[in-house]
Amino acid sequence: MVRWECPPRCLSPHVLPARSHCEELTWHPPRGDGQARVVRWTCDCDPAFYELCQSGGLRFIRRTVRARNNPSIDESDHWPAGEADAMWIALLHGLAR
Ligand SMILES: [Zn+2]
């Protein structure tokens, strides 16, 4: 795992800024899937944080952008675990957003 330079309160990884050849993910309104289980997450000290969620046999990424009093939540496409994990790594490294 990458070592992150961050204040001591930050225990979770941060996403790196999007790179120029960053892949554009498709974001959808949340499905309201109560079954989804969060398996990985990024640090919530950033205005936008991400969670890798497992639902049934598939995984997706949930994005929360904090605006004043009104966080906006979006979800990516659903993928098989291997593909979703690769997308999660790409997201952390600024290669998908
Ligand atoms: Zn942090």
mmCIF file of C-alpha atoms and ligand atoms in Angstrom:
data_model
loop_
_atom_site.group_PDB
_atom_site.id
_atom_site.type_symbol
_atom_site.label_atom_id
_atom_site.label_comp_id
_atom_site.label_asym_id
_atom_site.label_seq_id
_atom_site.Cartn_x
_atom_site.Cartn_y
_atom_site.Cartn_z
ATOM 1 C CA MET A 1 0.000 0.000 0.000
ATOM 2 C CA VAL A 2 1.125 3.536 -0.690
ATOM 3 C CA ARG A 3 2.301 5.555 2.297
ATOM 4 C CA TRP A 4 0.254 8.699 2.602
ATOM 5 C CA GLU A 5 1.553 11.965 3.934
ATOM 6 C CA CYS A 6 -1.225 13.153 6.141
ATOM 7 C CA PRO A 7 -2.052 14.410 9.603
ATOM 8 C CA PRO A 8 -2.314 11.728 12.292
ATOM 9 C CA ARG A 9 -6.104 11.723 12.296
ATOM 10 C CA CYS A 10 -6.125 10.415 8.749
ATOM 11 C CA LEU A 11 -6.142 6.631 8.875
ATOM 12 C CA SER A 12 -7.686 5.994 5.479
ATOM 13 C CA PRO A 13 -6.212 6.634 2.046
ATOM 14 C CA HIS A 14 -6.840 9.829 0.099
ATOM 15 C CA VAL A 15 -7.579 9.939 -3.600
ATOM 16 C CA LEU A 16 -4.853 11.550 -5.683
ATOM 17 C CA PRO A 17 -5.858 14.409 -7.997
ATOM 18 C CA ALA A 18 -7.256 13.233 -11.320
ATOM 19 C CA ARG A 19 -4.576 12.849 -13.998
ATOM 20 C CA SER A 20 -4.901 14.058 -17.553
ATOM 21 C CA HIS A 21 -5.580 10.563 -18.917
ATOM 22 C CA CYS A 22 -8.032 9.814 -16.134
ATOM 23 C CA GLU A 23 -10.894 7.481 -17.049
ATOM 24 C CA GLU A 24 -14.362 9.013 -16.690
ATOM 25 C CA LEU A 25 -16.661 6.892 -14.591
ATOM 26 C CA THR A 26 -20.401 7.029 -15.121
ATOM 27 C CA TRP A 27 -22.193 8.228 -11.999
ATOM 28 C CA HIS A 28 -25.805 7.428 -11.240
ATOM 29 C CA PRO A 29 -28.216 8.519 -8.508
ATOM 30 C CA PRO A 30 -28.028 6.071 -5.583
ATOM 31 C CA ARG A 31 -30.245 2.992 -5.892
ATOM 32 C CA GLY A 32 -31.027 3.093 -2.201
ATOM 33 C CA ASP A 33 -29.626 -0.391 -1.825
ATOM 34 C CA GLY A 34 -29.888 -1.179 1.874
ATOM 35 C CA GLN A 35 -27.987 -4.438 1.357
ATOM 36 C CA ALA A 36 -24.781 -2.735 0.279
ATOM 37 C CA ARG A 37 -21.808 -3.311 2.575
ATOM 38 C CA VAL A 38 -18.861 -0.913 2.590
ATOM 39 C CA VAL A 39 -15.603 -2.825 2.117
ATOM 40 C CA ARG A 40 -13.123 0.041 1.605
ATOM 41 C CA TRP A 41 -13.281 3.793 1.992
ATOM 42 C CA THR A 42 -11.188 6.879 1.579
ATOM 43 C CA CYS A 43 -10.483 9.489 4.240
ATOM 44 C CA ASP A 44 -13.395 11.804 4.868
ATOM 45 C CA CYS A 45 -11.238 14.867 5.507
ATOM 46 C CA ASP A 46 -11.526 15.675 1.794
ATOM 47 C CA PRO A 47 -14.641 17.426 0.471
ATOM 48 C CA ALA A 48 -15.328 14.316 -1.616
ATOM 49 C CA PHE A 49 -14.843 10.805 -0.313
ATOM 50 C CA TYR A 50 -15.435 7.397 -1.808
ATOM 51 C CA GLU A 51 -16.587 4.022 -0.587
ATOM 52 C CA LEU A 52 -16.214 0.663 -2.278
ATOM 53 C CA CYS A 53 -19.453 -1.212 -1.654
ATOM 54 C CA GLN A 54 -20.408 -4.830 -2.040
ATOM 55 C CA SER A 55 -23.948 -5.714 -2.986
ATOM 56 C CA GLY A 56 -24.822 -9.280 -3.821
ATOM 57 C CA GLY A 57 -22.074 -10.574 -6.106
ATOM 58 C CA LEU A 58 -21.200 -7.128 -7.436
ATOM 59 C CA ARG A 59 -19.292 -4.097 -6.239
ATOM 60 C CA PHE A 60 -19.638 -0.423 -6.950
ATOM 61 C CA ILE A 61 -18.119 2.853 -5.829
ATOM 62 C CA ARG A 62 -20.176 5.382 -3.914
ATOM 63 C CA ARG A 63 -19.076 9.015 -4.078
ATOM 64 C CA THR A 64 -20.114 11.507 -1.418
ATOM 65 C CA VAL A 65 -19.464 15.179 -2.099
ATOM 66 C CA ARG A 66 -20.058 17.383 0.895
ATOM 67 C CA ALA A 67 -21.704 20.646 0.117
ATOM 68 C CA ARG A 68 -23.025 22.825 2.933
ATOM 69 C CA ASN A 69 -25.746 20.855 4.711
ATOM 70 C CA ASN A 70 -26.464 18.967 1.544
ATOM 71 C CA PRO A 71 -24.145 16.111 0.643
ATOM 72 C CA SER A 72 -24.612 14.727 -2.829
ATOM 73 C CA ILE A 73 -24.220 10.989 -3.275
ATOM 74 C CA ASP A 74 -23.660 9.149 -6.542
ATOM 75 C CA GLU A 75 -22.917 5.558 -7.411
ATOM 76 C CA SER A 76 -20.823 4.054 -10.171
ATOM 77 C CA ASP A 77 -21.781 1.154 -12.373
ATOM 78 C CA HIS A 78 -21.811 -2.237 -10.674
ATOM 79 C CA TRP A 79 -18.958 -4.569 -11.541
ATOM 80 C CA PRO A 80 -17.707 -8.038 -10.615
ATOM 81 C CA ALA A 81 -15.347 -7.839 -7.616
ATOM 82 C CA GLY A 82 -12.083 -8.103 -9.572
ATOM 83 C CA GLU A 83 -13.032 -5.341 -11.952
ATOM 84 C CA ALA A 84 -14.405 -3.142 -9.173
ATOM 85 C CA ASP A 85 -11.228 -3.556 -7.102
ATOM 86 C CA ALA A 86 -9.117 -2.541 -10.115
ATOM 87 C CA MET A 87 -11.334 0.501 -10.595
ATOM 88 C CA TRP A 88 -10.966 1.367 -6.905
ATOM 89 C CA ILE A 89 -7.165 1.298 -7.195
ATOM 90 C CA ALA A 90 -7.371 3.441 -10.358
ATOM 91 C CA LEU A 91 -9.574 5.897 -8.458
ATOM 92 C CA LEU A 92 -7.089 6.168 -5.581
ATOM 93 C CA HIS A 93 -4.268 6.849 -8.014
ATOM 94 C CA GLY A 94 -6.102 9.536 -9.965
ATOM 95 C CA LEU A 95 -6.623 7.301 -13.005
ATOM 96 C CA ALA A 96 -10.410 7.147 -12.740
ATOM 97 C CA ARG A 97 -12.866 9.683 -11.453
HETATM 98 ZN ZN ZN B 1 -7.460 12.647 5.591
#
